[in-house]
Short mmCIF file of C-alpha atoms in Angstrom, two decimals:
data_model
loop_
_atom_site.label_atom_id
_atom_site.label_comp_id
_atom_site.label_asym_id
_atom_site.label_seq_id
_atom_site.Cartn_x
_atom_site.Cartn_y
_atom_site.Cartn_z
CA MET A 114 103.76 99.46 159.94
CA ALA A 115 100.81 102.68 158.81
CA ALA A 116 103.93 103.65 156.28
CA ARG A 117 105.03 99.88 154.72
CA LEU A 118 101.35 98.99 154.01
CA ALA A 119 100.78 102.87 152.18
CA ALA A 120 103.68 102.12 150.18
CA ALA A 121 102.02 98.69 148.83
CA ARG A 122 98.95 100.57 148.09
CA ALA A 123 100.67 103.11 146.60
CA ALA A 124 102.52 100.67 144.40
CA GLY A 125 98.99 99.15 143.06
CA ARG A 126 98.83 95.67 145.12
CA ALA A 127 98.38 94.73 148.62
CA ALA A 128 100.74 93.28 151.19
CA LEU A 129 102.05 90.35 152.12
CA ILE A 130 102.46 89.91 156.08
CA GLY A 131 103.50 86.77 157.25
CA TYR A 132 102.99 84.97 160.81
CA PHE A 133 105.62 82.45 162.39
CA PRO A 134 105.44 81.14 165.83
CA ALA A 135 108.52 82.26 168.66
CA GLY A 136 110.35 79.43 169.86
CA PHE A 137 109.92 77.54 167.39
CA PRO A 138 112.04 74.67 166.37
CA THR A 139 113.70 76.48 168.57
CA LEU A 140 114.48 80.22 169.82
CA GLU A 141 117.56 81.13 167.02
CA ARG A 142 115.69 78.67 164.32
CA GLY A 143 112.15 81.20 164.80
CA ILE A 144 114.54 84.40 165.07
CA GLU A 145 116.50 82.95 161.59
CA SER A 146 112.97 81.98 159.88
CA ALA A 147 110.96 85.27 160.56
CA ARG A 148 113.80 87.06 158.88
CA ALA A 149 114.18 84.40 155.80
CA MET A 150 110.01 85.38 155.81
CA VAL A 151 111.57 89.05 155.32
CA GLU A 152 114.24 88.02 153.13
CA GLY A 153 111.78 86.19 150.63
CA GLY A 154 108.96 89.07 150.26
CA CYS A 155 106.87 89.89 153.20
CA ASP A 156 106.51 92.93 153.81
CA VAL A 157 104.92 92.83 157.48
CA LEU A 158 105.61 90.22 160.37
CA GLU A 159 103.42 88.94 163.57
CA ILE A 160 105.37 86.78 165.91
CA GLY A 161 103.10 84.78 167.87
CA LEU A 162 103.21 84.02 171.30
CA PRO A 163 102.92 80.57 171.70
CA HIS A 164 99.70 79.20 173.94
CA SER A 165 99.09 77.01 175.95
CA ASP A 166 95.16 76.78 174.76
CA PRO A 167 95.15 78.73 171.34
CA VAL A 168 91.46 78.67 169.79
CA LEU A 169 91.83 80.66 167.26
CA ASP A 170 94.42 78.76 166.25
CA GLY A 171 94.08 74.71 164.36
CA PRO A 172 96.60 71.54 164.74
CA VAL A 173 99.53 72.65 162.49
CA ILE A 174 100.51 76.82 164.67
CA GLN A 175 98.71 73.97 167.88
CA THR A 176 101.74 71.34 166.68
CA ALA A 177 104.73 74.13 166.80
CA ASP A 178 102.94 76.26 169.92
CA ASP A 179 103.15 72.96 171.49
CA ILE A 180 107.01 72.38 170.28
CA ALA A 181 107.94 75.50 171.64
CA LEU A 182 106.17 75.82 174.74
CA ARG A 183 108.04 72.53 176.07
CA GLY A 184 111.29 74.47 174.18
CA GLY A 185 110.99 76.55 177.10
CA ILE A 186 109.95 79.89 175.33
CA ARG A 187 108.52 82.59 177.14
CA ILE A 188 108.13 86.60 176.61
CA ALA A 189 111.13 87.15 177.21
CA GLY A 190 111.94 84.84 174.07
CA VAL A 191 109.43 86.36 172.25
CA LEU A 192 110.26 89.61 172.97
CA ARG A 193 114.30 88.52 171.71
CA THR A 194 112.55 87.37 168.63
CA VAL A 195 110.78 90.64 168.06
CA ARG A 196 114.05 92.82 168.78
CA GLU A 197 116.59 90.67 166.22
CA VAL A 198 113.94 90.46 163.56
CA ALA A 199 113.40 94.35 163.64
CA ALA A 200 116.57 95.61 164.09
CA ALA A 201 117.74 93.31 161.13
CA THR A 202 115.77 93.60 158.94
CA GLY A 203 113.52 97.00 158.67
CA ALA A 204 110.23 95.41 158.90
CA PRO A 205 107.04 96.12 160.87
CA VAL A 206 106.60 93.07 163.72
CA LEU A 207 103.46 92.58 165.39
CA VAL A 208 103.21 90.56 168.27
CA MET A 209 100.11 88.36 167.59
CA THR A 210 98.78 86.98 171.75
CA TYR A 211 95.50 86.28 173.46
CA TRP A 212 94.66 87.85 176.19
CA ASN A 213 95.55 85.82 179.49
CA PRO A 214 99.51 86.07 178.38
CA VAL A 215 99.32 89.47 178.65
CA ASP A 216 97.40 90.10 181.57
CA ARG A 217 99.93 88.20 183.77
CA TYR A 218 102.12 89.63 183.24
CA GLY A 219 100.92 93.01 183.44
CA ALA A 220 99.17 95.30 180.35
CA GLU A 221 101.09 98.29 181.09
CA ARG A 222 104.87 96.47 181.16
CA PHE A 223 104.24 94.16 178.34
CA ALA A 224 103.20 97.38 175.64
CA ALA A 225 107.01 98.79 177.28
CA GLU A 226 108.82 96.33 176.47
CA LEU A 227 107.08 95.26 173.34
CA ALA A 228 108.04 99.49 172.31
CA ALA A 229 111.25 98.84 173.67
CA ALA A 230 112.42 95.76 171.38
CA GLY A 231 110.81 97.03 168.33
CA GLY A 232 107.23 95.77 167.84
CA ALA A 233 105.05 97.71 166.08
CA GLY A 234 102.13 96.97 167.63
CA CYS A 235 99.96 93.53 168.60
CA ILE A 236 96.85 91.55 166.98
CA LEU A 237 94.90 90.32 170.50
CA PRO A 238 91.95 88.13 168.73
CA ASP A 239 89.73 86.34 172.61
CA LEU A 240 90.45 90.50 173.94
CA PRO A 241 86.53 91.87 173.69
CA VAL A 242 86.84 96.03 172.35
CA GLU A 243 84.95 96.60 175.36
CA GLU A 244 87.41 95.68 177.56
CA SER A 245 90.02 96.29 175.82
CA GLU A 246 90.06 100.29 177.21
CA GLY A 247 93.48 99.03 179.51
CA TRP A 248 95.50 98.02 177.35
CA ARG A 249 94.97 100.89 174.29
CA LYS A 250 96.15 102.97 176.02
CA ALA A 251 99.38 101.51 177.10
CA ALA A 252 99.58 100.81 173.88
CA GLU A 253 98.84 104.40 172.68
CA GLN A 254 100.60 105.69 174.82
CA HIS A 255 104.39 103.48 173.50
CA GLY A 256 103.47 103.87 170.10
CA LEU A 257 102.18 100.88 169.33
CA ALA A 258 99.43 99.61 167.22
CA THR A 259 96.40 97.17 168.46
CA VAL A 260 94.59 95.21 165.85
CA PHE A 261 91.60 93.79 165.81
CA VAL A 262 89.54 90.46 164.44
CA VAL A 263 86.07 90.95 162.34
CA ALA A 264 84.01 87.75 161.43
CA PRO A 265 81.85 86.74 158.63
CA SER A 266 79.06 86.32 161.66
CA SER A 267 79.79 90.28 162.74
CA ARG A 268 77.38 92.53 162.03
CA ASP A 269 77.71 96.06 160.89
CA ALA A 270 77.27 97.79 164.43
CA ARG A 271 79.42 95.15 166.05
CA ILE A 272 82.05 95.55 162.83
CA ALA A 273 81.75 99.51 163.93
CA ALA A 274 82.62 98.74 166.90
CA ILE A 275 85.11 97.17 166.55
CA THR A 276 86.98 99.40 163.58
CA ALA A 277 86.38 102.32 165.70
CA ALA A 278 88.52 101.24 168.33
CA GLY A 279 91.73 99.61 166.41
CA SER A 280 94.33 100.53 165.21
CA GLY A 281 97.28 99.95 162.35
CA PHE A 282 94.70 97.68 160.53
CA VAL A 283 91.79 95.62 160.56
CA TYR A 284 92.80 91.67 160.90
CA ALA A 285 89.31 90.21 158.11
CA ALA A 286 88.93 86.27 159.04
CA SER A 287 88.14 84.98 155.62
CA LEU A 288 85.59 82.56 157.33
CA MET A 289 84.37 81.02 160.79
CA GLY A 290 86.56 78.46 161.99
CA VAL A 291 90.15 78.36 163.35
CA THR A 292 93.58 79.23 161.22
CA GLY A 293 94.78 76.23 159.18
CA THR A 294 95.29 75.74 155.07
CA ARG A 295 91.97 75.64 152.86
CA GLU A 296 90.88 74.49 148.81
CA SER A 297 89.55 77.82 148.85
CA VAL A 298 89.96 80.93 150.44
CA GLY A 299 86.41 81.63 151.50
CA ARG A 300 83.18 82.97 149.48
CA ASP A 301 82.50 85.64 152.21
CA ALA A 302 85.41 87.40 152.67
CA ALA A 303 84.79 90.02 149.75
CA ASP A 304 81.72 90.76 151.44
CA LEU A 305 83.55 91.24 154.93
CA VAL A 306 86.42 93.42 153.41
CA ARG A 307 83.85 95.63 152.30
CA ARG A 308 81.89 95.85 155.26
CA THR A 309 84.48 96.61 157.09
CA LYS A 310 85.94 99.10 154.57
CA ALA A 311 82.24 100.83 155.03
CA THR A 312 82.89 101.86 158.45
CA THR A 313 87.13 102.53 158.71
CA ALA A 314 90.02 104.14 156.42
CA LEU A 315 92.58 101.89 158.05
CA PRO A 316 93.42 98.46 156.12
CA VAL A 317 91.90 95.19 155.68
CA CYS A 318 93.48 92.34 155.91
CA VAL A 319 92.17 88.71 155.30
CA GLY A 320 94.24 85.64 156.70
CA LEU A 321 93.04 82.11 157.75
CA GLY A 322 92.96 79.83 154.45
CA VAL A 323 95.30 81.35 152.12
CA SER A 324 98.12 79.08 151.90
CA ASN A 325 99.39 79.98 147.33
CA ARG A 326 100.27 82.59 145.52
CA GLU A 327 96.89 81.93 143.90
CA GLN A 328 95.05 82.18 146.88
CA ALA A 329 97.39 85.57 147.20
CA ALA A 330 96.43 86.63 144.30
CA GLU A 331 92.79 86.37 145.01
CA VAL A 332 92.97 88.35 148.45
CA ALA A 333 95.22 90.70 146.89
CA GLY A 334 91.98 91.29 144.29
CA PHE A 335 90.20 93.02 147.20
CA ALA A 336 92.14 93.09 150.61
CA ASP A 337 95.00 95.86 151.23
CA GLY A 338 96.69 93.18 152.85
CA VAL A 339 97.32 89.31 153.21
CA ILE A 340 98.13 86.84 156.50
CA VAL A 341 99.49 83.07 155.93
CA GLY A 342 100.34 81.52 158.22
CA SER A 343 99.29 78.20 159.11
CA ALA A 344 100.98 77.59 155.38
CA PHE A 345 104.37 78.47 156.64
CA VAL A 346 104.04 76.50 160.27
CA ARG A 347 103.44 73.38 157.86
CA ARG A 348 107.24 73.98 155.75
CA MET A 349 109.04 74.17 158.94
CA LEU A 350 106.80 71.06 160.55
CA ASP A 351 107.57 68.77 157.33
CA HIS A 352 111.37 69.63 157.65
CA ALA A 353 111.62 67.95 161.32
CA GLY A 354 114.68 67.38 161.80
CA ARG A 355 116.01 68.92 158.25
CA GLU A 356 115.50 72.75 160.11
CA ALA A 357 118.06 74.83 157.85
CA GLU A 358 116.36 73.27 155.02
CA GLY A 359 113.32 74.12 156.69
CA VAL A 360 114.36 77.76 157.21
CA ALA A 361 115.29 77.50 152.98
CA ALA A 362 111.54 76.61 152.48
CA LEU A 363 109.85 79.49 153.90
CA ARG A 364 111.74 82.19 151.73
CA GLU A 365 111.07 80.11 148.91
CA LEU A 366 107.04 79.90 150.32
CA ALA A 367 107.08 84.20 151.06
CA GLY A 368 108.93 84.56 147.35
CA GLU A 369 105.72 82.85 146.01
CA LEU A 370 103.20 84.27 147.87
CA ALA A 371 104.98 87.98 147.40
CA ALA A 372 104.62 86.89 143.72
CA GLY A 373 100.92 86.74 143.70
CA VAL A 374 100.18 89.52 145.78
CA ARG A 375 102.07 91.34 143.54
CA GLN A 376 100.11 90.11 140.12
CA PRO A 377 98.24 92.89 138.66
CA LYS A 378 95.30 92.97 139.60
CA ALA A 379 92.41 92.05 136.74
CA PRO A 380 90.03 94.26 134.81
CA GLY A 381 87.45 95.52 136.76
CA ALA A 382 88.41 93.76 139.91
CA PRO A 383 87.99 96.39 143.27
CA ALA A 384 90.65 98.41 144.00
CA ALA A 385 92.62 97.72 147.60
#
C-alpha cells in the first residue's frame, strides 16, 4: 500500500481509494463490484465488514450493510472478498471495520487470517488509540497497516497521538457527521489535512462526502488520497434487481473519480 500511495504522489496526483461492503448485494456480486472499481481507476480498496451498529456510517451504507447481513455475510466472506479481489487486481485491499467484530473474533486470529488473505491492513474508526496496543502488535507482526481517523474537532495534541500510533495512512474525516454524499466536501478538510501533516510523514487521505469528479479534484488539490464510499454504494442501490448494470455503473463512476484526482493542480495549489 505504501508503494501504491507513493507511486501516485510521484505522478503528481492523489490516490483514489474506494470503499465497498462485502456481501452486498451478494457475496459474489460484492467481489465483482470491488474488482470493477479497480478496473475503473481505484488505486486502493476498502472492503467494509458489515455491522449492525455502524456508528460512522450514514443511511446508504447502513442499508447496504443490512442487505449483506440478511444475506448471511460473515467474517469468512469478508476475508474471501479480500483474497479474491487482491489476487485478481493486485490492488492493496484494506478492511474497514468497527472494533467489536474483531474483538469477538480475536485480534490475533483476525490479523493472521487477513494477512493470509493478502490484506494490506485495517481501518478501525471506533478503536481508541489508548486501547489499541494489542491490535497494533498483532497487525505489525503480520505486516498489516492500522489506519486511524482524525476529525475537524480533533485538537492538535490529539492528532499527534493518533498519527504516532497509526500506520499506512491517516483517514481525515472532512466534516463532522456520518458518511454520505454531500454537495460540499467541507471547508474544514484542507485545514485538517494541514494540521495532520504537521504531525506525521504518513499520507493523509480525505473521506466523507466526496461523490463526483469535481469534488474529487478539489480534495486531490490538498490531500494525498481521496476516499469515496457512499457514492459507490448508492450506484448499486440504484440498480437493485439489475446488478450487472450496477457493476458497470461502479466501473464508470470509478473512471470519473479517477479523472478528477488526475487533473493537473491549479497554479499555486499545495502539493499533496
